[in-house]
Amino acid sequence: LPTTEHKGCFFHFNQSLHRRLVIEGLAVAYRDEEKVRKWSKYTMALALLPPNETENALQLIKLGAPKRMKKFVQYVQDFWFNKIGLNMWNVNDLKFRTNNACECI
């Protein structure tokens, strides 16, 4: 039986979130505003949490993030949580968190 497990890459997960920030018109705010940058990084860090803590963490992000980030946070829930699924992008239990093991060492 095959034992290979398909997992996402932490780098590419974060790259995708950053690209979505740009799409939502938040690139300048990310660069210039500490609050937007901080809550964006909290969102990126969701992949590092134990899987059983990510839903609660997302709810805290929804409550605390600036209102201008509402569409971005909703995208994270709709796409990454509901469509892709936590098992694909959560890297909490992985020895190598990117798809290039040479970069992980």
JSON list of C-alpha atoms in Angstrom, two decimals:
[
{"chain": "A", "resi": 1, "resn": "LEU", "atom": "CA", "xyz": [0.00, 0.00, 0.00]},
{"chain": "A", "resi": 2, "resn": "PRO", "atom": "CA", "xyz": [1.27, 3.50, -0.76]},
{"chain": "A", "resi": 3, "resn": "THR", "atom": "CA", "xyz": [2.35, 5.50, 2.27]},
{"chain": "A", "resi": 4, "resn": "THR", "atom": "CA", "xyz": [2.83, 8.84, 0.58]},
{"chain": "A", "resi": 5, "resn": "GLU", "atom": "CA", "xyz": [0.81, 11.69, 2.02]},
{"chain": "A", "resi": 6, "resn": "HIS", "atom": "CA", "xyz": [0.07, 14.82, 0.01]},
{"chain": "A", "resi": 7, "resn": "LYS", "atom": "CA", "xyz": [0.69, 17.97, 2.07]},
{"chain": "A", "resi": 8, "resn": "GLY", "atom": "CA", "xyz": [0.90, 21.64, 1.25]},
{"chain": "A", "resi": 9, "resn": "CYS", "atom": "CA", "xyz": [3.94, 23.85, 1.69]},
{"chain": "A", "resi": 10, "resn": "PHE", "atom": "CA", "xyz": [4.16, 26.49, 4.43]},
{"chain": "A", "resi": 11, "resn": "PHE", "atom": "CA", "xyz": [6.04, 28.89, 2.14]},
{"chain": "A", "resi": 12, "resn": "HIS", "atom": "CA", "xyz": [3.49, 28.59, -0.65]},
{"chain": "A", "resi": 13, "resn": "PHE", "atom": "CA", "xyz": [0.57, 28.85, 1.78]},
{"chain": "A", "resi": 14, "resn": "ASN", "atom": "CA", "xyz": [1.97, 32.16, 3.03]},
{"chain": "A", "resi": 15, "resn": "GLN", "atom": "CA", "xyz": [2.77, 33.31, -0.49]},
{"chain": "A", "resi": 16, "resn": "SER", "atom": "CA", "xyz": [-0.84, 32.63, -1.47]},
{"chain": "A", "resi": 17, "resn": "LEU", "atom": "CA", "xyz": [-2.14, 34.59, 1.52]},
{"chain": "A", "resi": 18, "resn": "HIS", "atom": "CA", "xyz": [0.13, 37.51, 0.68]},
{"chain": "A", "resi": 19, "resn": "ARG", "atom": "CA", "xyz": [-1.09, 37.48, -2.91]},
{"chain": "A", "resi": 20, "resn": "ARG", "atom": "CA", "xyz": [-4.65, 37.59, -1.63]},
{"chain": "A", "resi": 21, "resn": "LEU", "atom": "CA", "xyz": [-3.77, 40.63, 0.49]},
{"chain": "A", "resi": 22, "resn": "VAL", "atom": "CA", "xyz": [-2.66, 42.31, -2.74]},
{"chain": "A", "resi": 23, "resn": "ILE", "atom": "CA", "xyz": [-5.89, 41.30, -4.51]},
{"chain": "A", "resi": 24, "resn": "GLU", "atom": "CA", "xyz": [-7.91, 42.75, -1.64]},
{"chain": "A", "resi": 25, "resn": "GLY", "atom": "CA", "xyz": [-6.01, 46.05, -1.96]},
{"chain": "A", "resi": 26, "resn": "LEU", "atom": "CA", "xyz": [-4.13, 45.64, 1.32]},
{"chain": "A", "resi": 27, "resn": "ALA", "atom": "CA", "xyz": [-0.54, 45.61, 0.04]},
{"chain": "A", "resi": 28, "resn": "VAL", "atom": "CA", "xyz": [0.23, 49.20, 1.05]},
{"chain": "A", "resi": 29, "resn": "ALA", "atom": "CA", "xyz": [-1.50, 48.73, 4.41]},
{"chain": "A", "resi": 30, "resn": "TYR", "atom": "CA", "xyz": [0.54, 45.54, 4.97]},
{"chain": "A", "resi": 31, "resn": "ARG", "atom": "CA", "xyz": [3.72, 47.46, 4.25]},
{"chain": "A", "resi": 32, "resn": "ASP", "atom": "CA", "xyz": [2.87, 50.61, 6.21]},
{"chain": "A", "resi": 33, "resn": "GLU", "atom": "CA", "xyz": [0.50, 49.63, 9.02]},
{"chain": "A", "resi": 34, "resn": "GLU", "atom": "CA", "xyz": [1.66, 47.49, 11.90]},
{"chain": "A", "resi": 35, "resn": "LYS", "atom": "CA", "xyz": [-1.88, 46.43, 12.81]},
{"chain": "A", "resi": 36, "resn": "VAL", "atom": "CA", "xyz": [-2.63, 45.03, 9.34]},
{"chain": "A", "resi": 37, "resn": "ARG", "atom": "CA", "xyz": [0.77, 43.35, 9.18]},
{"chain": "A", "resi": 38, "resn": "LYS", "atom": "CA", "xyz": [0.32, 41.82, 12.66]},
{"chain": "A", "resi": 39, "resn": "TRP", "atom": "CA", "xyz": [-3.12, 40.34, 11.93]},
{"chain": "A", "resi": 40, "resn": "SER", "atom": "CA", "xyz": [-1.93, 39.10, 8.52]},
{"chain": "A", "resi": 41, "resn": "LYS", "atom": "CA", "xyz": [0.91, 37.26, 10.21]},
{"chain": "A", "resi": 42, "resn": "TYR", "atom": "CA", "xyz": [-1.48, 35.77, 12.76]},
{"chain": "A", "resi": 43, "resn": "THR", "atom": "CA", "xyz": [-3.43, 34.41, 9.80]},
{"chain": "A", "resi": 44, "resn": "MET", "atom": "CA", "xyz": [-0.28, 33.02, 8.21]},
{"chain": "A", "resi": 45, "resn": "ALA", "atom": "CA", "xyz": [0.65, 31.36, 11.51]},
{"chain": "A", "resi": 46, "resn": "LEU", "atom": "CA", "xyz": [-2.58, 29.34, 11.54]},
{"chain": "A", "resi": 47, "resn": "ALA", "atom": "CA", "xyz": [-0.72, 26.62, 9.63]},
{"chain": "A", "resi": 48, "resn": "LEU", "atom": "CA", "xyz": [1.66, 26.19, 12.57]},
{"chain": "A", "resi": 49, "resn": "LEU", "atom": "CA", "xyz": [-0.99, 25.61, 15.22]},
{"chain": "A", "resi": 50, "resn": "PRO", "atom": "CA", "xyz": [-2.18, 22.19, 16.34]},
{"chain": "A", "resi": 51, "resn": "PRO", "atom": "CA", "xyz": [-5.14, 21.35, 14.09]},
{"chain": "A", "resi": 52, "resn": "ASN", "atom": "CA", "xyz": [-7.60, 21.31, 16.99]},
{"chain": "A", "resi": 53, "resn": "GLU", "atom": "CA", "xyz": [-6.76, 24.97, 17.77]},
{"chain": "A", "resi": 54, "resn": "THR", "atom": "CA", "xyz": [-7.05, 26.51, 14.31]},
{"chain": "A", "resi": 55, "resn": "GLU", "atom": "CA", "xyz": [-10.84, 27.06, 14.22]},
{"chain": "A", "resi": 56, "resn": "ASN", "atom": "CA", "xyz": [-10.79, 28.97, 17.52]},
{"chain": "A", "resi": 57, "resn": "ALA", "atom": "CA", "xyz": [-7.75, 30.94, 16.38]},
{"chain": "A", "resi": 58, "resn": "LEU", "atom": "CA", "xyz": [-9.52, 31.92, 13.16]},
{"chain": "A", "resi": 59, "resn": "GLN", "atom": "CA", "xyz": [-12.51, 33.12, 15.18]},
{"chain": "A", "resi": 60, "resn": "LEU", "atom": "CA", "xyz": [-10.18, 35.26, 17.31]},
{"chain": "A", "resi": 61, "resn": "ILE", "atom": "CA", "xyz": [-8.66, 36.69, 14.13]},
{"chain": "A", "resi": 62, "resn": "LYS", "atom": "CA", "xyz": [-12.15, 37.49, 12.81]},
{"chain": "A", "resi": 63, "resn": "LEU", "atom": "CA", "xyz": [-12.93, 39.35, 16.04]},
{"chain": "A", "resi": 64, "resn": "GLY", "atom": "CA", "xyz": [-9.65, 41.25, 16.31]},
{"chain": "A", "resi": 65, "resn": "ALA", "atom": "CA", "xyz": [-8.51, 42.00, 12.77]},
{"chain": "A", "resi": 66, "resn": "PRO", "atom": "CA", "xyz": [-9.15, 45.48, 11.36]},
{"chain": "A", "resi": 67, "resn": "LYS", "atom": "CA", "xyz": [-12.50, 45.79, 9.56]},
{"chain": "A", "resi": 68, "resn": "ARG", "atom": "CA", "xyz": [-10.74, 46.43, 6.26]},
{"chain": "A", "resi": 69, "resn": "MET", "atom": "CA", "xyz": [-9.41, 42.85, 6.48]},
{"chain": "A", "resi": 70, "resn": "LYS", "atom": "CA", "xyz": [-12.88, 41.27, 6.71]},
{"chain": "A", "resi": 71, "resn": "LYS", "atom": "CA", "xyz": [-12.92, 40.04, 3.08]},
{"chain": "A", "resi": 72, "resn": "PHE", "atom": "CA", "xyz": [-9.39, 38.64, 3.45]},
{"chain": "A", "resi": 73, "resn": "VAL", "atom": "CA", "xyz": [-10.26, 36.70, 6.62]},
{"chain": "A", "resi": 74, "resn": "GLN", "atom": "CA", "xyz": [-13.48, 35.45, 5.01]},
{"chain": "A", "resi": 75, "resn": "TYR", "atom": "CA", "xyz": [-11.40, 34.22, 2.05]},
{"chain": "A", "resi": 76, "resn": "VAL", "atom": "CA", "xyz": [-9.17, 32.28, 4.45]},
{"chain": "A", "resi": 77, "resn": "GLN", "atom": "CA", "xyz": [-12.21, 30.59, 5.97]},
{"chain": "A", "resi": 78, "resn": "ASP", "atom": "CA", "xyz": [-14.02, 29.94, 2.70]},
{"chain": "A", "resi": 79, "resn": "PHE", "atom": "CA", "xyz": [-11.03, 28.78, 0.65]},
{"chain": "A", "resi": 80, "resn": "TRP", "atom": "CA", "xyz": [-8.42, 27.36, 3.02]},
{"chain": "A", "resi": 81, "resn": "PHE", "atom": "CA", "xyz": [-10.67, 25.95, 5.73]},
{"chain": "A", "resi": 82, "resn": "ASN", "atom": "CA", "xyz": [-13.78, 24.97, 3.77]},
{"chain": "A", "resi": 83, "resn": "LYS", "atom": "CA", "xyz": [-12.54, 24.21, 0.25]},
{"chain": "A", "resi": 84, "resn": "ILE", "atom": "CA", "xyz": [-8.93, 23.03, 0.61]},
{"chain": "A", "resi": 85, "resn": "GLY", "atom": "CA", "xyz": [-9.20, 21.59, 4.11]},
{"chain": "A", "resi": 86, "resn": "LEU", "atom": "CA", "xyz": [-6.99, 21.83, 7.14]},
{"chain": "A", "resi": 87, "resn": "ASN", "atom": "CA", "xyz": [-5.21, 18.53, 6.49]},
{"chain": "A", "resi": 88, "resn": "MET", "atom": "CA", "xyz": [-3.69, 19.93, 3.31]},
{"chain": "A", "resi": 89, "resn": "TRP", "atom": "CA", "xyz": [-2.13, 23.15, 4.67]},
{"chain": "A", "resi": 90, "resn": "ASN", "atom": "CA", "xyz": [-1.56, 22.58, 8.39]},
{"chain": "A", "resi": 91, "resn": "VAL", "atom": "CA", "xyz": [2.13, 21.84, 8.90]},
{"chain": "A", "resi": 92, "resn": "ASN", "atom": "CA", "xyz": [2.16, 21.64, 12.71]},
{"chain": "A", "resi": 93, "resn": "ASP", "atom": "CA", "xyz": [3.22, 18.01, 12.87]},
{"chain": "A", "resi": 94, "resn": "LEU", "atom": "CA", "xyz": [5.58, 17.98, 9.90]},
{"chain": "A", "resi": 95, "resn": "LYS", "atom": "CA", "xyz": [9.34, 17.63, 10.13]},
{"chain": "A", "resi": 96, "resn": "PHE", "atom": "CA", "xyz": [9.70, 19.45, 6.80]},
{"chain": "A", "resi": 97, "resn": "ARG", "atom": "CA", "xyz": [7.28, 22.35, 6.39]},
{"chain": "A", "resi": 98, "resn": "THR", "atom": "CA", "xyz": [8.13, 23.30, 2.83]},
{"chain": "A", "resi": 99, "resn": "ASN", "atom": "CA", "xyz": [8.17, 21.22, -0.32]},
{"chain": "A", "resi": 100, "resn": "ASN", "atom": "CA", "xyz": [11.93, 21.70, -0.60]},
{"chain": "A", "resi": 101, "resn": "ALA", "atom": "CA", "xyz": [13.52, 19.63, 2.16]},
{"chain": "A", "resi": 102, "resn": "CYS", "atom": "CA", "xyz": [16.93, 21.24, 1.50]},
{"chain": "A", "resi": 103, "resn": "GLU", "atom": "CA", "xyz": [15.52, 24.58, 2.70]},
{"chain": "A", "resi": 104, "resn": "CYS", "atom": "CA", "xyz": [14.25, 23.02, 5.93]},
{"chain": "A", "resi": 105, "resn": "ILE", "atom": "CA", "xyz": [17.56, 21.87, 7.32]}
]
